[in-house]
Amino acid sequence: MTEKKSPAVKSLEQEQKAQRKEEREMTVDQKLEKALKDTFPASDPVAEQVPVTPGGAEDKQ
């Protein structure tokens, strides 16, 4: 017995197919940009970091 797919399922499958095709055609830079947009806003803000050398002299101002 074959199951008929509802219009919602057909629409979802078409959308997913189009998204997969679009992702295959993306450049590396476009993929990076998409990943950044997909993860924004992050739960933690970006923290500025200053490199520290262990055992190095401390800067005194």
CSV table of C-alpha atoms in Angstrom, one decimal, residues 29-58:
chain,number,residue,atom,x,y,z
A,29,ASP,CA,33.4,32.2,2.3
A,30,GLN,CA,29.6,32.0,1.8
A,31,LYS,CA,29.5,28.9,4.0
A,32,LEU,CA,31.4,30.7,6.7
A,33,GLU,CA,29.1,33.7,6.5
A,34,LYS,CA,26.1,31.5,6.7
A,35,ALA,CA,27.5,29.7,9.8
A,36,LEU,CA,28.2,33.0,11.5
A,37,LYS,CA,24.7,34.3,10.8
A,38,ASP,CA,23.1,31.0,12.0
A,39,THR,CA,25.0,31.2,15.4
A,40,PHE,CA,24.2,34.9,16.1
A,41,PRO,CA,23.4,36.0,18.7
A,42,ALA,CA,25.7,33.8,20.7
A,43,SER,CA,24.9,33.1,24.3
A,44,ASP,CA,28.2,34.6,25.4
A,45,PRO,CA,29.6,37.9,24.2
A,46,VAL,CA,32.9,38.0,22.5
A,47,ALA,CA,35.7,38.6,25.0
A,48,GLU,CA,38.8,40.6,24.2
A,49,GLN,CA,41.9,38.5,25.0
A,50,VAL,CA,45.4,39.7,25.5
A,51,PRO,CA,48.1,37.1,24.9
A,52,VAL,CA,50.2,36.4,28.0
A,53,THR,CA,53.6,34.7,28.0
A,54,PRO,CA,54.0,32.5,31.1
A,55,GLY,CA,56.9,33.7,33.2
A,56,GLY,CA,57.3,36.8,31.1
A,57,ALA,CA,57.9,40.3,32.5
A,58,GLU,CA,54.7,42.2,33.4
